[in-house]
mmCIF file of C-alpha atoms in Angstrom:
data_model
loop_
_atom_site.group_PDB
_atom_site.id
_atom_site.type_symbol
_atom_site.label_atom_id
_atom_site.label_comp_id
_atom_site.label_asym_id
_atom_site.label_seq_id
_atom_site.Cartn_x
_atom_site.Cartn_y
_atom_site.Cartn_z
ATOM 1 C CA MET B 1100 -30.637 -55.127 -21.585
ATOM 2 C CA ILE B 1101 -33.832 -53.213 -22.367
ATOM 3 C CA LYS B 1102 -34.029 -50.285 -20.942
ATOM 4 C CA GLN B 1103 -37.245 -50.080 -18.021
ATOM 5 C CA THR B 1104 -40.006 -47.386 -19.138
ATOM 6 C CA ARG B 1105 -42.000 -44.724 -17.117
ATOM 7 C CA VAL B 1106 -45.655 -44.607 -16.726
ATOM 8 C CA SER B 1107 -47.464 -42.121 -18.833
ATOM 9 C CA ASN B 1108 -51.177 -41.331 -19.828
ATOM 10 C CA ALA B 1109 -50.788 -40.625 -23.616
ATOM 11 C CA ASN B 1110 -53.736 -39.503 -25.159
ATOM 12 C CA MET B 1111 -55.458 -42.128 -28.046
ATOM 13 C CA LEU B 1112 -53.905 -41.496 -31.754
ATOM 14 C CA THR B 1113 -56.447 -40.680 -34.212
ATOM 15 C CA ILE B 1114 -56.295 -43.134 -37.506
ATOM 16 C CA PRO B 1115 -54.812 -40.170 -39.674
ATOM 17 C CA GLU B 1116 -51.988 -39.821 -36.706
ATOM 18 C CA LYS B 1117 -51.589 -43.460 -36.872
ATOM 19 C CA LEU B 1118 -51.375 -43.606 -40.519
ATOM 20 C CA GLY B 1119 -48.628 -40.466 -40.149
ATOM 21 C CA ARG B 1120 -46.539 -42.537 -37.777
ATOM 22 C CA PHE B 1121 -46.661 -46.076 -40.490
ATOM 23 C CA SER B 1122 -43.838 -47.607 -41.086
ATOM 24 C CA TRP B 1123 -43.701 -48.162 -44.890
ATOM 25 C CA GLY B 1124 -39.984 -49.361 -44.924
ATOM 26 C CA LEU B 1125 -41.706 -52.497 -43.259
ATOM 27 C CA PHE B 1126 -44.833 -52.391 -44.909
ATOM 28 C CA VAL B 1127 -43.802 -52.069 -48.480
ATOM 29 C CA PRO B 1128 -41.325 -55.430 -48.564
ATOM 30 C CA MET B 1129 -44.016 -57.450 -46.604
ATOM 31 C CA CYS B 1130 -45.979 -56.053 -49.832
ATOM 32 C CA ILE B 1131 -43.570 -57.296 -52.191
ATOM 33 C CA VAL B 1132 -42.877 -60.952 -51.241
ATOM 34 C CA LEU B 1133 -46.909 -61.525 -50.960
ATOM 35 C CA THR B 1134 -46.595 -60.577 -54.555
ATOM 36 C CA ILE B 1135 -44.042 -62.871 -55.192
ATOM 37 C CA SER B 1136 -45.996 -65.770 -53.646
ATOM 38 C CA ILE B 1137 -49.179 -65.793 -55.813
ATOM 39 C CA VAL B 1138 -46.334 -65.168 -59.111
ATOM 40 C CA VAL B 1139 -45.272 -68.490 -57.957
ATOM 41 C CA LEU B 1140 -48.190 -70.281 -57.272
ATOM 42 C CA PHE B 1141 -49.946 -69.432 -60.013
ATOM 43 C CA SER B 1142 -46.898 -71.020 -61.649
ATOM 44 C CA ALA B 1143 -47.460 -73.855 -59.245
ATOM 45 C CA GLY B 1144 -50.828 -74.152 -60.958
ATOM 46 C CA ALA B 1145 -49.461 -74.479 -64.323
ATOM 47 C CA GLY B 1146 -50.800 -71.238 -64.884
ATOM 48 C CA ASN B 1147 -54.021 -71.457 -63.184
ATOM 49 C CA TRP B 1148 -55.038 -69.541 -60.923
ATOM 50 C CA LYS B 1149 -56.615 -72.472 -59.295
ATOM 51 C CA PRO B 1150 -56.171 -74.433 -56.491
ATOM 52 C CA PHE B 1151 -53.210 -72.199 -55.361
ATOM 53 C CA ALA B 1152 -53.333 -68.816 -56.551
ATOM 54 C CA LEU B 1153 -56.746 -67.672 -56.077
ATOM 55 C CA SER B 1154 -57.138 -69.202 -52.652
ATOM 56 C CA GLN B 1155 -54.066 -67.503 -51.350
ATOM 57 C CA LEU B 1156 -55.418 -64.204 -52.922
ATOM 58 C CA MET B 1157 -58.493 -64.099 -50.884
ATOM 59 C CA LYS B 1158 -56.343 -65.224 -47.947
ATOM 60 C CA ILE B 1159 -54.034 -62.236 -48.298
ATOM 61 C CA ILE B 1160 -57.069 -59.702 -48.368
ATOM 62 C CA LEU B 1161 -58.388 -61.292 -45.112
ATOM 63 C CA GLY B 1162 -54.660 -61.270 -43.474
ATOM 64 C CA PHE B 1163 -54.740 -57.117 -44.669
ATOM 65 C CA GLY B 1164 -57.918 -57.014 -42.391
ATOM 66 C CA VAL B 1165 -56.382 -58.719 -39.710
ATOM 67 C CA PHE B 1166 -52.945 -56.617 -40.136
ATOM 68 C CA PHE B 1167 -54.572 -53.285 -40.036
ATOM 69 C CA ILE B 1168 -57.167 -54.448 -37.171
ATOM 70 C CA ALA B 1169 -53.473 -55.212 -35.260
ATOM 71 C CA ALA B 1170 -51.933 -52.312 -36.744
ATOM 72 C CA PHE B 1171 -54.543 -49.401 -35.548
ATOM 73 C CA THR B 1172 -55.820 -50.984 -32.212
ATOM 74 C CA ASN B 1173 -55.099 -49.173 -29.405
ATOM 75 C CA ILE B 1174 -51.281 -50.809 -27.738
ATOM 76 C CA LYS B 1175 -53.495 -50.965 -24.514
ATOM 77 C CA THR B 1176 -55.739 -53.360 -25.774
ATOM 78 C CA TRP B 1177 -53.184 -55.676 -26.919
ATOM 79 C CA ILE B 1178 -51.695 -55.544 -23.481
ATOM 80 C CA LYS B 1179 -54.643 -55.925 -21.784
ATOM 81 C CA SER B 1180 -55.647 -59.276 -23.819
ATOM 82 C CA ALA B 1181 -52.245 -60.820 -24.073
ATOM 83 C CA TYR B 1182 -52.555 -63.452 -21.907
ATOM 84 C CA LEU B 1183 -56.272 -63.847 -23.043
ATOM 85 C CA ILE B 1184 -55.058 -64.457 -26.799
ATOM 86 C CA TYR B 1185 -52.371 -66.611 -25.388
ATOM 87 C CA ALA B 1186 -54.537 -69.067 -23.495
ATOM 88 C CA ILE B 1187 -56.987 -68.929 -26.404
ATOM 89 C CA ALA B 1188 -54.187 -70.249 -28.700
ATOM 90 C CA LEU B 1189 -53.321 -72.898 -25.966
ATOM 91 C CA ILE B 1190 -56.989 -74.018 -25.665
ATOM 92 C CA MET B 1191 -57.000 -74.550 -29.890
ATOM 93 C CA ILE B 1192 -54.026 -76.672 -29.449
ATOM 94 C CA VAL B 1193 -55.481 -78.781 -26.441
ATOM 95 C CA MET B 1194 -58.507 -78.974 -29.024
ATOM 96 C CA VAL B 1195 -56.394 -80.482 -31.658
ATOM 97 C CA THR B 1196 -55.176 -83.290 -29.586
ATOM 98 C CA PHE B 1197 -58.784 -84.419 -29.567
ATOM 99 C CA VAL B 1198 -60.971 -83.313 -32.326
ATOM 100 C CA GLY B 1199 -58.065 -82.307 -34.622
ATOM 101 C CA HIS B 1200 -57.983 -83.208 -38.350
ATOM 102 C CA THR B 1201 -55.656 -85.125 -39.994
ATOM 103 C CA GLY B 1202 -53.456 -84.335 -42.965
ATOM 104 C CA MET B 1203 -49.800 -85.264 -44.259
ATOM 105 C CA GLY B 1204 -49.402 -87.895 -41.097
ATOM 106 C CA ALA B 1205 -49.933 -85.407 -38.368
ATOM 107 C CA GLN B 1206 -52.722 -83.790 -36.431
ATOM 108 C CA ARG B 1207 -52.455 -80.383 -36.783
ATOM 109 C CA TRP B 1208 -55.257 -78.808 -37.880
ATOM 110 C CA LEU B 1209 -58.679 -77.662 -36.718
ATOM 111 C CA ASN B 1210 -62.034 -77.977 -38.886
ATOM 112 C CA LEU B 1211 -63.830 -75.282 -38.594
ATOM 113 C CA GLY B 1212 -65.702 -76.013 -41.391
ATOM 114 C CA PHE B 1213 -65.527 -73.257 -43.764
ATOM 115 C CA ILE B 1214 -61.884 -73.373 -43.379
ATOM 116 C CA HIS B 1215 -58.869 -75.489 -41.791
ATOM 117 C CA ILE B 1216 -56.817 -73.392 -38.786
ATOM 118 C CA GLN B 1217 -53.519 -74.986 -38.086
ATOM 119 C CA PRO B 1218 -53.362 -73.384 -33.833
ATOM 120 C CA SER B 1219 -49.178 -74.092 -33.770
ATOM 121 C CA GLU B 1220 -49.194 -71.351 -36.307
ATOM 122 C CA LEU B 1221 -51.195 -68.555 -34.464
ATOM 123 C CA ILE B 1222 -49.473 -70.028 -31.016
ATOM 124 C CA LYS B 1223 -45.931 -68.399 -32.127
ATOM 125 C CA ILE B 1224 -47.213 -65.007 -32.230
ATOM 126 C CA ALA B 1225 -49.265 -65.495 -29.079
ATOM 127 C CA LEU B 1226 -46.399 -66.575 -26.937
ATOM 128 C CA VAL B 1227 -44.213 -63.365 -28.038
ATOM 129 C CA LEU B 1228 -47.584 -61.650 -27.287
ATOM 130 C CA ALA B 1229 -47.485 -63.142 -23.951
ATOM 131 C CA LEU B 1230 -43.580 -62.653 -22.884
ATOM 132 C CA ALA B 1231 -43.790 -59.453 -23.959
ATOM 133 C CA ARG B 1232 -46.445 -58.772 -21.528
ATOM 134 C CA TYR B 1233 -45.190 -60.527 -18.792
ATOM 135 C CA PHE B 1234 -41.376 -59.258 -19.179
ATOM 136 C CA ALA B 1235 -42.216 -55.585 -20.066
ATOM 137 C CA TRP B 1236 -42.084 -54.357 -16.455
ATOM 138 C CA PHE B 1237 -39.608 -56.202 -14.562
ATOM 139 C CA ASN B 1238 -36.686 -54.105 -13.111
ATOM 140 C CA SER B 1239 -32.819 -55.804 -13.667
ATOM 141 C CA VAL B 1240 -32.639 -57.326 -10.242
ATOM 142 C CA GLU B 1241 -36.278 -58.896 -11.051
ATOM 143 C CA LEU B 1242 -34.689 -60.211 -14.411
ATOM 144 C CA GLY B 1243 -31.689 -61.841 -12.866
ATOM 145 C CA GLN B 1244 -33.962 -64.132 -10.642
ATOM 146 C CA PHE B 1245 -34.560 -67.493 -11.679
ATOM 147 C CA LYS B 1246 -37.966 -67.631 -10.457
ATOM 148 C CA ASN B 1247 -39.384 -65.402 -12.437
ATOM 149 C CA TYR B 1248 -38.490 -67.420 -15.526
ATOM 150 C CA ILE B 1249 -40.784 -70.208 -14.366
ATOM 151 C CA ALA B 1250 -43.930 -68.902 -15.559
ATOM 152 C CA PRO B 1251 -42.551 -68.221 -18.904
ATOM 153 C CA LEU B 1252 -41.085 -71.432 -19.094
ATOM 154 C CA LEU B 1253 -44.699 -73.337 -18.301
ATOM 155 C CA MET B 1254 -45.777 -70.830 -21.264
ATOM 156 C CA LEU B 1255 -43.560 -72.301 -23.541
ATOM 157 C CA LEU B 1256 -43.155 -76.002 -22.297
ATOM 158 C CA VAL B 1257 -47.189 -76.910 -22.373
ATOM 159 C CA PRO B 1258 -47.662 -76.172 -25.939
ATOM 160 C CA PHE B 1259 -44.201 -77.313 -26.934
ATOM 161 C CA GLY B 1260 -45.501 -80.932 -25.819
ATOM 162 C CA LEU B 1261 -48.497 -80.890 -27.620
ATOM 163 C CA ILE B 1262 -47.354 -79.782 -30.710
ATOM 164 C CA VAL B 1263 -44.263 -82.131 -30.408
ATOM 165 C CA ALA B 1264 -47.321 -85.205 -30.181
ATOM 166 C CA GLN B 1265 -48.816 -83.885 -33.292
ATOM 167 C CA PRO B 1266 -46.075 -84.652 -34.085
ATOM 168 C CA ASP B 1267 -44.533 -81.232 -35.349
ATOM 169 C CA LEU B 1268 -40.952 -81.076 -34.535
ATOM 170 C CA GLY B 1269 -40.061 -78.255 -36.595
ATOM 171 C CA THR B 1270 -42.699 -75.928 -35.184
ATOM 172 C CA ALA B 1271 -41.923 -76.842 -31.615
ATOM 173 C CA LEU B 1272 -38.414 -76.058 -31.994
ATOM 174 C CA SER B 1273 -39.716 -73.030 -33.852
ATOM 175 C CA LEU B 1274 -41.160 -71.914 -30.718
ATOM 176 C CA GLY B 1275 -37.883 -73.079 -28.001
ATOM 177 C CA MET B 1276 -35.930 -71.272 -30.248
ATOM 178 C CA ILE B 1277 -37.874 -67.717 -29.697
ATOM 179 C CA THR B 1278 -38.156 -68.228 -26.179
ATOM 180 C CA VAL B 1279 -34.538 -68.543 -25.859
ATOM 181 C CA GLY B 1280 -33.918 -65.435 -27.765
ATOM 182 C CA ILE B 1281 -36.241 -63.645 -25.808
ATOM 183 C CA PHE B 1282 -35.056 -64.761 -22.556
ATOM 184 C CA TYR B 1283 -31.356 -63.469 -24.054
ATOM 185 C CA ILE B 1284 -32.562 -60.215 -25.182
ATOM 186 C CA VAL B 1285 -34.388 -59.395 -21.701
ATOM 187 C CA GLY B 1286 -31.007 -60.326 -19.887
ATOM 188 C CA ALA B 1287 -31.608 -63.963 -18.433
ATOM 189 C CA ASN B 1288 -28.264 -64.991 -16.915
ATOM 190 C CA LYS B 1289 -25.763 -66.346 -19.565
ATOM 191 C CA LYS B 1290 -25.104 -69.352 -17.300
ATOM 192 C CA TRP B 1291 -28.429 -70.424 -17.340
ATOM 193 C CA PHE B 1292 -28.366 -71.038 -21.344
ATOM 194 C CA ILE B 1293 -24.805 -72.957 -20.842
ATOM 195 C CA ILE B 1294 -26.953 -75.544 -18.293
ATOM 196 C CA ALA B 1295 -29.555 -75.358 -20.865
ATOM 197 C CA ALA B 1296 -27.556 -76.926 -23.829
ATOM 198 C CA VAL B 1297 -25.531 -79.796 -21.254
ATOM 199 C CA LEU B 1298 -28.998 -80.713 -20.196
ATOM 200 C CA GLY B 1299 -29.966 -81.126 -23.938
ATOM 201 C CA LEU B 1300 -27.375 -82.859 -25.310
ATOM 202 C CA MET B 1301 -27.634 -85.204 -22.247
ATOM 203 C CA ALA B 1302 -31.333 -86.017 -23.164
ATOM 204 C CA ALA B 1303 -30.274 -86.243 -26.968
ATOM 205 C CA PRO B 1304 -30.245 -90.175 -26.939
ATOM 206 C CA VAL B 1305 -33.569 -90.061 -24.639
ATOM 207 C CA VAL B 1306 -34.769 -88.411 -27.443
ATOM 208 C CA TRP B 1307 -33.521 -90.215 -30.455
ATOM 209 C CA PHE B 1308 -34.654 -93.741 -29.257
ATOM 210 C CA GLY B 1309 -37.938 -92.728 -27.290
ATOM 211 C CA GLY B 1310 -38.834 -89.577 -28.557
ATOM 212 C CA LEU B 1311 -38.997 -89.430 -32.008
ATOM 213 C CA HIS B 1312 -40.566 -91.128 -34.833
ATOM 214 C CA ASP B 1313 -39.308 -93.382 -37.278
ATOM 215 C CA TYR B 1314 -39.719 -91.152 -40.194
ATOM 216 C CA GLN B 1315 -37.997 -88.390 -38.033
ATOM 217 C CA ARG B 1316 -35.408 -90.483 -37.390
ATOM 218 C CA GLY B 1317 -35.085 -91.367 -41.054
ATOM 219 C CA ARG B 1318 -34.994 -87.537 -42.125
ATOM 220 C CA ILE B 1319 -32.167 -87.043 -39.850
ATOM 221 C CA ILE B 1320 -30.024 -90.153 -41.149
ATOM 222 C CA THR B 1321 -30.988 -88.708 -44.665
ATOM 223 C CA PHE B 1322 -29.289 -85.582 -43.904
ATOM 224 C CA VAL B 1323 -26.111 -87.032 -42.459
ATOM 225 C CA ASN B 1324 -25.818 -89.131 -45.529
ATOM 226 C CA PRO B 1325 -28.193 -87.946 -48.501
ATOM 227 C CA ASP B 1326 -27.409 -91.189 -50.203
ATOM 228 C CA SER B 1327 -28.657 -93.529 -47.905
ATOM 229 C CA ASP B 1328 -32.529 -93.681 -49.131
ATOM 230 C CA VAL B 1329 -32.989 -91.630 -52.019
ATOM 231 C CA GLN B 1330 -36.231 -92.984 -52.930
ATOM 232 C CA GLY B 1331 -37.543 -92.753 -49.673
ATOM 233 C CA ALA B 1332 -36.952 -90.485 -46.996
ATOM 234 C CA GLY B 1333 -34.266 -88.625 -49.048
ATOM 235 C CA TYR B 1334 -36.580 -88.324 -52.049
ATOM 236 C CA GLN B 1335 -37.711 -84.629 -51.048
ATOM 237 C CA ILE B 1336 -34.429 -82.993 -50.605
ATOM 238 C CA ASN B 1337 -32.860 -84.815 -53.707
ATOM 239 C CA GLN B 1338 -35.392 -83.453 -55.970
ATOM 240 C CA ALA B 1339 -34.976 -80.191 -54.097
ATOM 241 C CA LYS B 1340 -31.490 -80.085 -54.934
ATOM 242 C CA ILE B 1341 -31.905 -80.997 -58.215
ATOM 243 C CA ALA B 1342 -34.268 -78.253 -58.913
ATOM 244 C CA PHE B 1343 -32.551 -75.432 -57.124
ATOM 245 C CA GLY B 1344 -29.199 -76.683 -58.807
ATOM 246 C CA SER B 1345 -30.768 -76.492 -62.374
ATOM 247 C CA GLY B 1346 -31.925 -73.048 -62.101
ATOM 248 C CA GLY B 1347 -28.497 -71.967 -62.458
ATOM 249 C CA MET B 1348 -27.558 -67.887 -62.240
ATOM 250 C CA THR B 1349 -30.950 -66.576 -63.873
ATOM 251 C CA GLY B 1350 -33.412 -69.611 -63.781
ATOM 252 C CA LYS B 1351 -35.288 -71.688 -66.206
ATOM 253 C CA GLY B 1352 -37.615 -69.387 -66.603
ATOM 254 C CA TYR B 1353 -41.312 -68.407 -65.714
ATOM 255 C CA MET B 1354 -43.493 -71.607 -65.606
ATOM 256 C CA LYS B 1355 -40.214 -73.489 -67.372
ATOM 257 C CA GLY B 1356 -39.281 -75.257 -64.354
ATOM 258 C CA SER B 1357 -38.628 -79.328 -65.515
ATOM 259 C CA GLN B 1358 -38.988 -80.515 -61.687
ATOM 260 C CA SER B 1359 -41.874 -78.378 -60.460
ATOM 261 C CA GLN B 1360 -44.076 -78.690 -63.517
ATOM 262 C CA GLN B 1361 -43.440 -81.837 -63.922
ATOM 263 C CA SER B 1362 -44.638 -82.751 -60.197
ATOM 264 C CA PHE B 1363 -40.985 -84.533 -59.594
ATOM 265 C CA LEU B 1364 -40.825 -81.807 -56.473
ATOM 266 C CA PRO B 1365 -43.340 -82.753 -53.818
ATOM 267 C CA GLU B 1366 -44.946 -80.046 -51.864
ATOM 268 C CA LYS B 1367 -43.587 -76.995 -54.018
ATOM 269 C CA GLN B 1368 -46.473 -74.780 -53.096
ATOM 270 C CA THR B 1369 -46.036 -74.937 -49.344
ATOM 271 C CA ASP B 1370 -42.449 -76.086 -47.944
ATOM 272 C CA PHE B 1371 -40.533 -76.186 -50.650
ATOM 273 C CA ILE B 1372 -41.747 -73.223 -52.435
ATOM 274 C CA PHE B 1373 -38.280 -71.794 -52.213
ATOM 275 C CA THR B 1374 -36.881 -74.363 -54.671
ATOM 276 C CA MET B 1375 -39.517 -73.606 -57.127
ATOM 277 C CA LEU B 1376 -38.031 -70.184 -56.969
ATOM 278 C CA GLY B 1377 -35.102 -70.664 -57.749
ATOM 279 C CA GLU B 1378 -35.538 -73.255 -60.677
ATOM 280 C CA GLU B 1379 -37.651 -70.920 -62.136
ATOM 281 C CA PHE B 1380 -35.380 -67.670 -61.160
ATOM 282 C CA GLY B 1381 -32.090 -68.614 -60.524
ATOM 283 C CA PHE B 1382 -29.905 -67.594 -57.941
ATOM 284 C CA ILE B 1383 -30.629 -64.050 -58.349
ATOM 285 C CA GLY B 1384 -34.632 -64.603 -57.548
ATOM 286 C CA ALA B 1385 -33.632 -66.466 -54.581
ATOM 287 C CA PHE B 1386 -30.941 -64.205 -53.571
ATOM 288 C CA GLY B 1387 -33.366 -61.262 -54.287
ATOM 289 C CA LEU B 1388 -35.958 -63.316 -51.967
ATOM 290 C CA LEU B 1389 -33.223 -63.134 -48.991
ATOM 291 C CA LEU B 1390 -32.416 -59.836 -49.504
ATOM 292 C CA ILE B 1391 -35.947 -58.434 -48.968
ATOM 293 C CA TYR B 1392 -36.011 -61.127 -46.076
ATOM 294 C CA THR B 1393 -32.800 -59.544 -44.640
ATOM 295 C CA TRP B 1394 -34.752 -55.714 -44.787
ATOM 296 C CA ILE B 1395 -37.557 -56.796 -43.352
ATOM 297 C CA VAL B 1396 -35.273 -58.436 -40.040
ATOM 298 C CA PHE B 1397 -33.637 -55.073 -40.413
ATOM 299 C CA MET B 1398 -37.019 -52.540 -39.911
ATOM 300 C CA LEU B 1399 -38.006 -54.685 -37.608
ATOM 301 C CA PHE B 1400 -34.975 -54.134 -35.265
ATOM 302 C CA TRP B 1401 -35.366 -50.790 -36.201
ATOM 303 C CA CYS B 1402 -39.150 -50.456 -34.951
ATOM 304 C CA ALA B 1403 -37.938 -52.082 -31.855
ATOM 305 C CA LYS B 1404 -35.028 -49.827 -31.024
ATOM 306 C CA MET B 1405 -37.044 -46.867 -31.672
ATOM 307 C CA SER B 1406 -39.582 -47.910 -29.075
ATOM 308 C CA ARG B 1407 -39.618 -46.147 -26.053
ATOM 309 C CA ASN B 1408 -41.977 -48.493 -24.230
ATOM 310 C CA ARG B 1409 -40.520 -52.104 -23.490
ATOM 311 C CA PHE B 1410 -43.337 -53.780 -24.218
ATOM 312 C CA GLY B 1411 -43.170 -52.534 -27.857
ATOM 313 C CA GLN B 1412 -39.629 -53.288 -27.926
ATOM 314 C CA LEU B 1413 -39.973 -57.152 -26.952
ATOM 315 C CA ILE B 1414 -43.248 -57.483 -29.275
ATOM 316 C CA CYS B 1415 -40.777 -56.027 -32.398
ATOM 317 C CA PHE B 1416 -37.943 -58.101 -31.077
ATOM 318 C CA GLY B 1417 -39.768 -61.443 -30.298
ATOM 319 C CA PHE B 1418 -41.715 -61.242 -33.796
ATOM 320 C CA MET B 1419 -38.337 -60.832 -35.342
ATOM 321 C CA LEU B 1420 -36.790 -63.725 -34.212
ATOM 322 C CA ASN B 1421 -40.069 -65.530 -35.182
ATOM 323 C CA PHE B 1422 -39.952 -64.269 -38.780
ATOM 324 C CA PHE B 1423 -36.119 -65.065 -39.100
ATOM 325 C CA VAL B 1424 -36.374 -68.755 -37.740
ATOM 326 C CA TYR B 1425 -39.054 -69.152 -40.066
ATOM 327 C CA TYR B 1426 -37.169 -68.519 -43.443
ATOM 328 C CA PHE B 1427 -33.750 -69.561 -41.869
ATOM 329 C CA ILE B 1428 -35.116 -73.256 -40.880
ATOM 330 C CA ASN B 1429 -37.282 -73.378 -44.154
ATOM 331 C CA ILE B 1430 -34.434 -72.316 -46.719
ATOM 332 C CA SER B 1431 -31.587 -74.323 -44.874
ATOM 333 C CA MET B 1432 -33.909 -77.356 -44.818
ATOM 334 C CA VAL B 1433 -34.119 -77.107 -48.973
ATOM 335 C CA LEU B 1434 -31.050 -76.916 -49.316
ATOM 336 C CA GLY B 1435 -30.235 -79.940 -47.264
ATOM 337 C CA LEU B 1436 -28.575 -77.723 -44.542
ATOM 338 C CA LEU B 1437 -30.292 -79.150 -42.086
ATOM 339 C CA PRO B 1438 -32.912 -82.080 -41.868
ATOM 340 C CA THR B 1439 -36.450 -81.992 -43.318
ATOM 341 C CA VAL B 1440 -39.195 -80.197 -41.256
ATOM 342 C CA GLY B 1441 -42.875 -78.756 -41.735
ATOM 343 C CA VAL B 1442 -41.888 -75.100 -41.769
ATOM 344 C CA PRO B 1443 -43.691 -72.966 -44.264
ATOM 345 C CA LEU B 1444 -41.513 -70.490 -45.966
ATOM 346 C CA PRO B 1445 -43.235 -67.046 -44.360
ATOM 347 C CA LEU B 1446 -45.395 -64.875 -46.949
ATOM 348 C CA MET B 1447 -44.691 -67.032 -49.582
ATOM 349 C CA SER B 1448 -46.185 -70.973 -48.844
ATOM 350 C CA PHE B 1449 -49.491 -71.605 -49.698
ATOM 351 C CA GLY B 1450 -51.783 -72.210 -46.370
ATOM 352 C CA GLY B 1451 -53.852 -69.512 -44.280
ATOM 353 C CA SER B 1452 -52.848 -70.013 -40.801
ATOM 354 C CA SER B 1453 -49.057 -69.133 -41.297
ATOM 355 C CA LEU B 1454 -49.979 -66.400 -43.625
ATOM 356 C CA LEU B 1455 -52.593 -64.990 -40.782
ATOM 357 C CA SER B 1456 -50.251 -65.234 -37.904
ATOM 358 C CA LEU B 1457 -47.550 -63.359 -39.758
ATOM 359 C CA MET B 1458 -50.123 -60.872 -40.928
ATOM 360 C CA PHE B 1459 -51.130 -60.287 -36.945
ATOM 361 C CA GLY B 1460 -47.896 -60.040 -35.741
ATOM 362 C CA PHE B 1461 -46.455 -57.605 -38.600
ATOM 363 C CA GLY B 1462 -49.787 -55.699 -37.577
ATOM 364 C CA LEU B 1463 -48.609 -55.684 -34.146
ATOM 365 C CA CYS B 1464 -45.211 -54.384 -34.700
ATOM 366 C CA GLN B 1465 -46.721 -51.855 -36.445
ATOM 367 C CA ASN B 1466 -48.837 -50.760 -33.474
ATOM 368 C CA ALA B 1467 -45.663 -50.937 -31.797
ATOM 369 C CA TYR B 1468 -44.208 -48.547 -34.030
ATOM 370 C CA ILE B 1469 -46.914 -46.009 -34.114
ATOM 371 C CA HIS B 1470 -46.813 -45.758 -30.254
ATOM 372 C CA LYS B 1471 -43.390 -45.701 -30.146
ATOM 373 C CA ASP B 1472 -43.072 -42.632 -28.179
ATOM 374 C CA GLN B 1473 -46.098 -43.624 -25.906
ATOM 375 C CA GLN B 1474 -44.718 -44.848 -22.126
ATOM 376 C CA LEU B 1475 -47.047 -47.825 -20.841
ATOM 377 C CA SER B 1476 -47.877 -49.160 -17.343
ATOM 378 C CA ALA B 1477 -48.675 -53.059 -16.724
ATOM 379 C CA LYS B 1478 -52.295 -52.354 -16.720
ATOM 380 C CA GLY B 1479 -52.030 -50.544 -19.987
ATOM 381 C CA SER B 1480 -53.117 -47.124 -18.807
#
């Protein structure tokens, strides 16, 4: 269980002082993955900057703006605005239900004219921020009382239900896994997890027959039996396996992947970008990316352990869970270890909503590390 913190009126740090406290061990691998993404997206565009690489580069530049704002804003500001950010993200998800833009068979985007935003990506970070704000000043006795978990459960269930209805089961499950992880970290009673698991198993038949769309059931059936519909529901995953396996140890070479360059691999620039990396750079390239991801998770864990205030600890732990769930689900999916769901590969997949929300999360974690010695009150004073 995370230790309680005391109240302290620490002075605000200057920008040079914040730069001196920067976690370069977290910043550098983040930049390396972003660079790799541009390299792979350039290949996805058949050696052209358009339509993927140049667009993603512009989003990365914008993302760095979001990152530095999140990192250098006083941490007290994030404490005070945590619930407001969550409320804005939730309102945006509600708006998607009524005026959302439909793409790839799902209504997940808000069309703002100059950009399409996927609010379900923002809610992942907003939920972590709100839960960190909520739990940061509970003592051990309060954390053992179920009544104090009702509000956090509502924070989860409202967006969960709205996102499932879009439909976006992958993002909804990610939200659930992140919230359960935070509950475990703060010290929730272990028997509650067992009860929740039993209830989930009991509800499985109802979800299967009444809660899933036909294509979602088809993906699960294909996961269990990959050869059941190789030209339909199983086409993506079978092409992904062919592409990844053909890369061998060292890959076919940059821009020489047959499955990806000849467009046999669907969504090579988004959900299946890891497969494209494996085809062109082989097992060595794919494993190298996994090592960088593992290092990022370790650094997020380290930032959390170094923080003396619980708000900062929970921000880092929560975002660590979020980041891990992102790449664990995506890579497991493209390798056929999980059913196909629409979860992007963090910092790699083409798209702005996921990238900007992740950069915001990395900025918040840098902020927590910068202020790791600062003790805070519930009012952010």
